[in-house]
Short mmCIF file of C-alpha atoms in Angstrom, two decimals:
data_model
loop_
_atom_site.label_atom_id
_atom_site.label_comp_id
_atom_site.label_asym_id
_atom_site.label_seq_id
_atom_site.Cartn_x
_atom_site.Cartn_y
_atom_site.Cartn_z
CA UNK A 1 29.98 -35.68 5.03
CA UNK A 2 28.21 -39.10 3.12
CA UNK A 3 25.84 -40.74 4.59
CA UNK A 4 26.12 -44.42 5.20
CA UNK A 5 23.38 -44.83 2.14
CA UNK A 6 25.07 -42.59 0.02
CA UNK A 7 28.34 -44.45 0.41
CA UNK A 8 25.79 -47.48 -1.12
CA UNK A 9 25.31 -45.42 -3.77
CA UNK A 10 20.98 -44.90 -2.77
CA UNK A 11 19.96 -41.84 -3.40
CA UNK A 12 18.83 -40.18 -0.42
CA UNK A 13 16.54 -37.68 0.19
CA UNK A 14 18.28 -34.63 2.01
CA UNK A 15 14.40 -32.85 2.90
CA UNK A 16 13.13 -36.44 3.97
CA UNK A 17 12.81 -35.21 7.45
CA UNK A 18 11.57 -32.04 6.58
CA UNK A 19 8.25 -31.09 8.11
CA UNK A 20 6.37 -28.54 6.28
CA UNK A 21 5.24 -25.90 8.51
CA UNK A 22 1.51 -26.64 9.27
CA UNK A 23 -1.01 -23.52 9.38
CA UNK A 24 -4.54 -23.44 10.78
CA UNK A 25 -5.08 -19.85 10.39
CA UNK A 26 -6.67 -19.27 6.84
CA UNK A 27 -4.49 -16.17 6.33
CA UNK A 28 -1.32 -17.12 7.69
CA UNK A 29 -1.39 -20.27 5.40
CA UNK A 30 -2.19 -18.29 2.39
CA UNK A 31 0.68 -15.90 2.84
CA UNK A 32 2.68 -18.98 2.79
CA UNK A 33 1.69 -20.92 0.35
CA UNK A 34 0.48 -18.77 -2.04
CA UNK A 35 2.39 -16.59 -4.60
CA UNK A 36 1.70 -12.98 -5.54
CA UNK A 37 -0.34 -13.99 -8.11
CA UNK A 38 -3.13 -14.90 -5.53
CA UNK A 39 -3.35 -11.05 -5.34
CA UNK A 40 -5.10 -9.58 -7.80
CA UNK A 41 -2.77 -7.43 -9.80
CA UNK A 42 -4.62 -6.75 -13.17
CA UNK A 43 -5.67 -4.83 -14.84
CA UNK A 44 -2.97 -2.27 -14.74
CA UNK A 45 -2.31 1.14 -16.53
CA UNK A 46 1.22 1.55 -17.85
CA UNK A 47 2.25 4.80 -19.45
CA UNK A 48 5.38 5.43 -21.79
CA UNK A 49 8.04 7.56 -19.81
CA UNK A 50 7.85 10.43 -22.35
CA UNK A 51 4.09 10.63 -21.79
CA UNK A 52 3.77 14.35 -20.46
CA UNK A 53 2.74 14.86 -16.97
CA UNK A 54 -0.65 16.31 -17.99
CA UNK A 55 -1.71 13.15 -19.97
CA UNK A 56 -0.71 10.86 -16.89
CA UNK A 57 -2.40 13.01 -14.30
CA UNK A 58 -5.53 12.65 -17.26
CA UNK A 59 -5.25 8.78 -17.01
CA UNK A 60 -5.36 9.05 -13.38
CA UNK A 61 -7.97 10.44 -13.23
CA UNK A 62 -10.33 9.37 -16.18
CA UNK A 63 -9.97 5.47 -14.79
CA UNK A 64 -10.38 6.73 -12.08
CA UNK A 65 -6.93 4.63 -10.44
CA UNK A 66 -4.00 6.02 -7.68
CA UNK A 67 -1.20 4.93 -9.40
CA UNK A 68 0.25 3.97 -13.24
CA UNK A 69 3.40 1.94 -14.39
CA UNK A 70 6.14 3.90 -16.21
CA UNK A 71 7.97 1.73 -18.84
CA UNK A 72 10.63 2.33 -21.38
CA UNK A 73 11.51 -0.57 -23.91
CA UNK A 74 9.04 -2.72 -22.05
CA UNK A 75 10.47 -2.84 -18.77
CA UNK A 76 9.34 -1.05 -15.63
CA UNK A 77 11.08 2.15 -14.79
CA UNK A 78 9.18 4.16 -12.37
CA UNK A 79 5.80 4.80 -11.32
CA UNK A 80 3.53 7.77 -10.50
CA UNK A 81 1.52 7.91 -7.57
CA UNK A 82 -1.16 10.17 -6.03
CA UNK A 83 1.90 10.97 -3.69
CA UNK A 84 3.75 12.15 -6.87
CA UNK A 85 0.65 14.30 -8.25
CA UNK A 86 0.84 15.71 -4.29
CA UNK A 87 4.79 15.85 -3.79
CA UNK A 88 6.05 17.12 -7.43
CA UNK A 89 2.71 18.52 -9.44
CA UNK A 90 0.01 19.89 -7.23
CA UNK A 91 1.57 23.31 -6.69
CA UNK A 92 3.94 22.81 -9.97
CA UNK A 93 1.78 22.42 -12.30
CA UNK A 94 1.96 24.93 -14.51
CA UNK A 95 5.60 24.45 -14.31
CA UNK A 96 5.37 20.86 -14.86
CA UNK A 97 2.53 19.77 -17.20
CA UNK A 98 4.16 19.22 -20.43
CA UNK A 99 7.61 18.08 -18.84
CA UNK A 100 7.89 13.50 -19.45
CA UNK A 101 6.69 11.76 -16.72
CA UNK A 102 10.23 10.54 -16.57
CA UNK A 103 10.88 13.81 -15.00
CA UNK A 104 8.60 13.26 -11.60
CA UNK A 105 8.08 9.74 -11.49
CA UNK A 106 9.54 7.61 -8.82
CA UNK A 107 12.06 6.14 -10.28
CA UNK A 108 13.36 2.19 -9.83
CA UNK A 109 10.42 0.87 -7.57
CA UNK A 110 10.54 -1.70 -5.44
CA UNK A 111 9.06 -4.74 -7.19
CA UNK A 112 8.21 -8.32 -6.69
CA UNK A 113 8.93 -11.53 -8.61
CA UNK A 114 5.77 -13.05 -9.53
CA UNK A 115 6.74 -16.30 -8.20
CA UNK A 116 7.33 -14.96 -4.27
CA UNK A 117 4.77 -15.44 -1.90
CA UNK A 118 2.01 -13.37 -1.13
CA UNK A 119 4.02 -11.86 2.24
CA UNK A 120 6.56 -11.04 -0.05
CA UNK A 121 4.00 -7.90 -1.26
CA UNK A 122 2.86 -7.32 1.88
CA UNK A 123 6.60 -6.98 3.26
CA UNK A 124 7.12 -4.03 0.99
CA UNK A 125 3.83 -2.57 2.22
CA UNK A 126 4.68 -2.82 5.58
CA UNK A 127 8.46 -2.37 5.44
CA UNK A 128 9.13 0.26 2.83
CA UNK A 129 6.17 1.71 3.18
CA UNK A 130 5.03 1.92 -0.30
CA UNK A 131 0.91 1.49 -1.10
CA UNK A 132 1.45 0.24 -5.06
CA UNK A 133 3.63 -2.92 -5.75
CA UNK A 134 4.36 -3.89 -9.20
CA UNK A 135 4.63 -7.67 -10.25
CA UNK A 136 7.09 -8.80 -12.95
CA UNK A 137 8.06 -12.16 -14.10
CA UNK A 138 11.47 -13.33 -14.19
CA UNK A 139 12.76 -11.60 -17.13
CA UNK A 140 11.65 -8.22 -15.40
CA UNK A 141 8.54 -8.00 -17.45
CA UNK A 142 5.45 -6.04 -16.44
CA UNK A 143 2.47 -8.33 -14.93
CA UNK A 144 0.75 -5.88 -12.98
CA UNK A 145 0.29 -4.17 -9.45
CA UNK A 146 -1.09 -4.89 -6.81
CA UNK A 147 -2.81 -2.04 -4.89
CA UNK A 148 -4.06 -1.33 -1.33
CA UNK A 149 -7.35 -2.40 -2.37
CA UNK A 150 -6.28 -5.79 -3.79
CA UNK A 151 -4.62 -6.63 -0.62
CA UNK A 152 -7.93 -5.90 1.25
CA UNK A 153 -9.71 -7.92 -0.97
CA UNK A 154 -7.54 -10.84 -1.05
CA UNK A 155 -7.49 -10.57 3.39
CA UNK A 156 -10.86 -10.87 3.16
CA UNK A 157 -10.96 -13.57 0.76
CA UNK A 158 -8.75 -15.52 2.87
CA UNK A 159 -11.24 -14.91 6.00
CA UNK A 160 -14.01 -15.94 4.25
CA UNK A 161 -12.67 -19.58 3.54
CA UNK A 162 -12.45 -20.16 7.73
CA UNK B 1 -4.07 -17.89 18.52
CA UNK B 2 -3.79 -17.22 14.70
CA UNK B 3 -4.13 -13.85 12.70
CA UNK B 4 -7.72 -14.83 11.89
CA UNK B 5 -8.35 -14.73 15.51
CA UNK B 6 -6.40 -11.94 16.52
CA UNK B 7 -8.17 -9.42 13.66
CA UNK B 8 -11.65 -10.37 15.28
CA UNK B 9 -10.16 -9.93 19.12
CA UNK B 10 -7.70 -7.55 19.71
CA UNK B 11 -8.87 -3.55 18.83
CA UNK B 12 -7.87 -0.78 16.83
CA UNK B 13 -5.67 0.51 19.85
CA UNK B 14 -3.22 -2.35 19.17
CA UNK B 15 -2.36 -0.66 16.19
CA UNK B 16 0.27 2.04 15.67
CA UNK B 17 -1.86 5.03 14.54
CA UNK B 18 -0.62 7.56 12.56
CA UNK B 19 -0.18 11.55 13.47
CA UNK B 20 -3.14 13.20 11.91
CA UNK B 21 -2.60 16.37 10.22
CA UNK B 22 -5.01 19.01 10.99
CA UNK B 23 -6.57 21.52 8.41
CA UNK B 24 -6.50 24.64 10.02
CA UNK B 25 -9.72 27.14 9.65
CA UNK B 26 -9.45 29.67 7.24
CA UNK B 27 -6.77 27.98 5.24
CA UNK B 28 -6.39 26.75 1.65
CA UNK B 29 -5.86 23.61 -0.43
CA UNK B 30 -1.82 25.09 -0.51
CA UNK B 31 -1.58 24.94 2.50
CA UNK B 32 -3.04 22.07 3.50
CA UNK B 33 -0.41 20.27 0.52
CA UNK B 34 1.99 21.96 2.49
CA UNK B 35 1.25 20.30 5.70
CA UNK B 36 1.10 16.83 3.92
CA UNK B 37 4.35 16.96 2.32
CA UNK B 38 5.78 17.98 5.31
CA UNK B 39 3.91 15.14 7.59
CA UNK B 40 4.86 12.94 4.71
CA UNK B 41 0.49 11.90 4.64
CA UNK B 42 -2.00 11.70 2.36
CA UNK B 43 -4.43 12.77 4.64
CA UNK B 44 -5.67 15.34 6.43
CA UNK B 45 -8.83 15.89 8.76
CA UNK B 46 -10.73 19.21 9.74
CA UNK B 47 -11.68 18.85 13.57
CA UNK B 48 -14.46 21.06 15.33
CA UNK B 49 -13.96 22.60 18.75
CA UNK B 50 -14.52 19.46 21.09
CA UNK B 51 -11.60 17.67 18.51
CA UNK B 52 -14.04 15.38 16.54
CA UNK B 53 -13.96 14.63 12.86
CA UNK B 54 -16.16 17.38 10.58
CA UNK B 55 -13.82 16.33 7.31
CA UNK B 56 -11.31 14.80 5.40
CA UNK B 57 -9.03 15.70 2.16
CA UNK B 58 -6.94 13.09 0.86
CA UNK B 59 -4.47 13.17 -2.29
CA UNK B 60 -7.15 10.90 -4.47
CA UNK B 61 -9.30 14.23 -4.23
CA UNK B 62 -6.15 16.63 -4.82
CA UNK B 63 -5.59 14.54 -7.75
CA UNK B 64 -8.96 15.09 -9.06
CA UNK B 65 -8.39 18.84 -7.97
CA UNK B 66 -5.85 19.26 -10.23
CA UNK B 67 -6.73 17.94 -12.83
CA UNK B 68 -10.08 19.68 -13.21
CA UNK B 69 -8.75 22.99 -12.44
CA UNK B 70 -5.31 23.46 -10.87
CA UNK B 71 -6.35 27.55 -9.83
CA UNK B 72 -8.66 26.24 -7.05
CA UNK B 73 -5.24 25.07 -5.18
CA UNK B 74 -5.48 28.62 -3.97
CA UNK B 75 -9.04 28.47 -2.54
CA UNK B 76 -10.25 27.57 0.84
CA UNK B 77 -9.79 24.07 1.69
CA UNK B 78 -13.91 24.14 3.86
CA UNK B 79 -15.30 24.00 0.18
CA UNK B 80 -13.22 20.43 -0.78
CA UNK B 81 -13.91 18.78 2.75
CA UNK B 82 -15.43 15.11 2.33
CA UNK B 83 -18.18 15.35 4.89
CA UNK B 84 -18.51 11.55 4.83
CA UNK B 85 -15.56 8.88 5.40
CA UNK B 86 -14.47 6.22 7.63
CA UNK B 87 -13.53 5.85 10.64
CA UNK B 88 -13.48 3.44 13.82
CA UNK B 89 -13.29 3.59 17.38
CA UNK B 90 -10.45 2.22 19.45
CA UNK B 91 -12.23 0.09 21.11
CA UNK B 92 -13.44 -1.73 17.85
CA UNK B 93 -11.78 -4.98 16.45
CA UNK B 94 -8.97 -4.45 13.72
CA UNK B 95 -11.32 -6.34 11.55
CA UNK B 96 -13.15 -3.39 11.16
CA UNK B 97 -10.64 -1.56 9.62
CA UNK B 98 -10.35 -4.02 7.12
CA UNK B 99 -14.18 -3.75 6.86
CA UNK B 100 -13.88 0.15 6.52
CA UNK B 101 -11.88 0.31 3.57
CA UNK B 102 -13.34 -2.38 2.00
CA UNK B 103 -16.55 -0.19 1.94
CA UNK B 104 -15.44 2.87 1.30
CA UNK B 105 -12.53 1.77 -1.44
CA UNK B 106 -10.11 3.90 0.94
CA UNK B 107 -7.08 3.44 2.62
CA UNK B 108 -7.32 5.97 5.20
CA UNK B 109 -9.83 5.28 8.12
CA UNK B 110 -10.02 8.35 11.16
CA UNK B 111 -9.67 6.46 14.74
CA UNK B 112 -11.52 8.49 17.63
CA UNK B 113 -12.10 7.51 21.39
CA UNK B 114 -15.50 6.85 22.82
CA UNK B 115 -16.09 10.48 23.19
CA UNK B 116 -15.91 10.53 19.39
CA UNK B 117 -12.38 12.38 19.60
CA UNK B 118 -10.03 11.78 17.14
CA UNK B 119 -6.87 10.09 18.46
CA UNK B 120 -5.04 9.05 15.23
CA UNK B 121 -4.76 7.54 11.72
CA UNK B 122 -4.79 4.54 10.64
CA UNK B 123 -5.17 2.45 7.05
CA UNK B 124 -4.11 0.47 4.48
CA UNK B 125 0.04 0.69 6.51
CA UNK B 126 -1.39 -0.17 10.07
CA UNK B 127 -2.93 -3.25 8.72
CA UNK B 128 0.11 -4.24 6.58
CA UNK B 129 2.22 -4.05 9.61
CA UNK B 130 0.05 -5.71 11.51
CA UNK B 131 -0.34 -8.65 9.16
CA UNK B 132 3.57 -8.19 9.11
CA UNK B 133 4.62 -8.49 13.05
CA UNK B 134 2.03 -11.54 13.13
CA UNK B 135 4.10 -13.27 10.48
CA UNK B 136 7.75 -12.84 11.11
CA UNK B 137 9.48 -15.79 9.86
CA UNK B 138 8.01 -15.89 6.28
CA UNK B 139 7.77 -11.33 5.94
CA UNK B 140 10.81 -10.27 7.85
CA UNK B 141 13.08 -12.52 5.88
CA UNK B 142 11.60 -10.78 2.29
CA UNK B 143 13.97 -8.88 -0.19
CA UNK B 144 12.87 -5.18 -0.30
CA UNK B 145 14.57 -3.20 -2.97
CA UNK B 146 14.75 -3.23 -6.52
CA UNK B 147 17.68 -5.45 -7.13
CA UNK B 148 16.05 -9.00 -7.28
CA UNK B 149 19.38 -11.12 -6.92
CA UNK B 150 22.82 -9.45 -5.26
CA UNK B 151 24.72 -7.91 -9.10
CA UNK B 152 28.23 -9.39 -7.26
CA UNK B 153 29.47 -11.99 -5.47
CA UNK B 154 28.80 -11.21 -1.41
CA UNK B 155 31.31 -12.40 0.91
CA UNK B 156 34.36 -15.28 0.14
#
């Protein structure tokens, strides 16, 4: 259906009645308005896919982080958690150390765009439970992760504006 | 009132604690990575005989376990205990969980009662869902999966 100024050939604004949702709660407005990037997600570890499970487990713990990107031809494939090193490696270890990561990664995680809002991370926190989000861009390159400490940090960023 | 508010009014017993999994005496680290696979946690707390908190092992120090000497899996887990780590009391504001792990750079914080009694878990998933059901319309309606964009056409 036209309206009776686009009949007259005006352009007309089709969100000129739109009213932005208004926020006086410093959090709630940054998980609106702010993308994922707002999060800190770097720096971030990435490891190739046919790195053995021994060197990963050695990154882990030499810097000392809870979870690495796996990538193969530059795109995201998996990652390995300290559920992983519990789940797949702790009691399998001899089995497992020289095996490719490939082998007890998590494979195809759930990512987000870096462009979605900063809910969008904690979403997959809360819904799919998972503590370590990668960030891509819109080609499905790797920008980083955001971790369970990030997301503290940037709630208490957020409270400290009030 | 806004989530600002709410964090700094309502307590810790608003949230949905988690089951904790209890190391029992005598055992060993396999065992207690038994329990947590199981319980699907990375946590698990050592109680003393009136049910209060004496110590914690979480997968951040299995994976430090491991990788220093994967043998000691088989020895008793009361030699690997952390005899410090957070925890709040029911009765506390959420904020303080948000506090605790801030402090501690952990995402598992021990709830107890006033007695000091350990009633539950709680961590870096309470607080996400709590942010979560205090923002419905802009978290509920998020993709979750890998697939960014449907691959085929949905519907007509």
């Amino acid at each position: 259906m036209s309206s009776s100024n686009a009949k007259d050939g005006e352009f007309q604004d089709p969100l000129e009645n739109y009213d932005p949702p208004k926020f006086d709660d410093p959090i709630e407005r940054a998980l609106h308005e702010e993308t994922v990037l707002a999060i800190q997600s770097q720096p971030c570890t990435r490891v190739s896919a046919d790195s053995t499970v021994a060197e990963v487990l050695k990154t882990l713990v030499g810097e000392g982080i809870a979870c690495v990107l796996v990538e193969a031809g530059g795109k995201l494939v998996g990652v390995v958690s300290d559920r992983d090193i519990l789940d797949k490696v702790a009691l399998e270890y001899e089995a497992v150390q020289d095996k490719p990561v490939r082998d007890i990664m998590t494979p195809d995680p759930v990512y987000v765009d870096e462009n979605q809002s900063a809910a969008s991370a904690l979403a997959v926190m809360a819904v799919s439970g998972y503590r370590h989000v990668p960030v891509v861009d819109v080609d499905e390159n790797i920008v980083g992760i955001i971790s369970p400490q990030r997301v503290t940090k940037f709630l208490r960023n957020c409270m400290d504006q009030q | 009132m806004g989530l600002f508010e709410d964090m700094n009014k309502e307590t810790v017993s608003r949230l949905e604690l988690r089951p904790v999994v209890v190391i029992q005496d005598g055992g060993t680290v396999r065992d207690v990575v038994l329990q947590l696979r199981e319980a699907n946690l990375g946590c698990a707390i050592s109680l003393d005989g009136d049910g209060k908190p004496r110590g914690m092992f979480t997968e951040a120090m299995l994976r430090a376990l491991v990788a220093r000497d994967p043998a000691e899996i088989d020895t008793p887990i009361e030699s690997h205990l952390a005899k410090t780590f957070p925890w709040v009391k029911t009765s506390d504001p959420i904020e303080t969980v948000l506090a605790a792990m801030e402090a501690k750079n952990v995402r598992f914080v021990v709830v107890v009662d006033d007695d000091g009694k350990v009633v539950g878990l709680t961590g870096q998933k309470g607080l996400m869902e709590y942010v979560a059901e205090h923002f419905p319309g802009e978290v509920l309606v998020q993709r979750v999966g890998t697939k960014p964009y449907p691959e085929e056409r949905e519907g007509a």
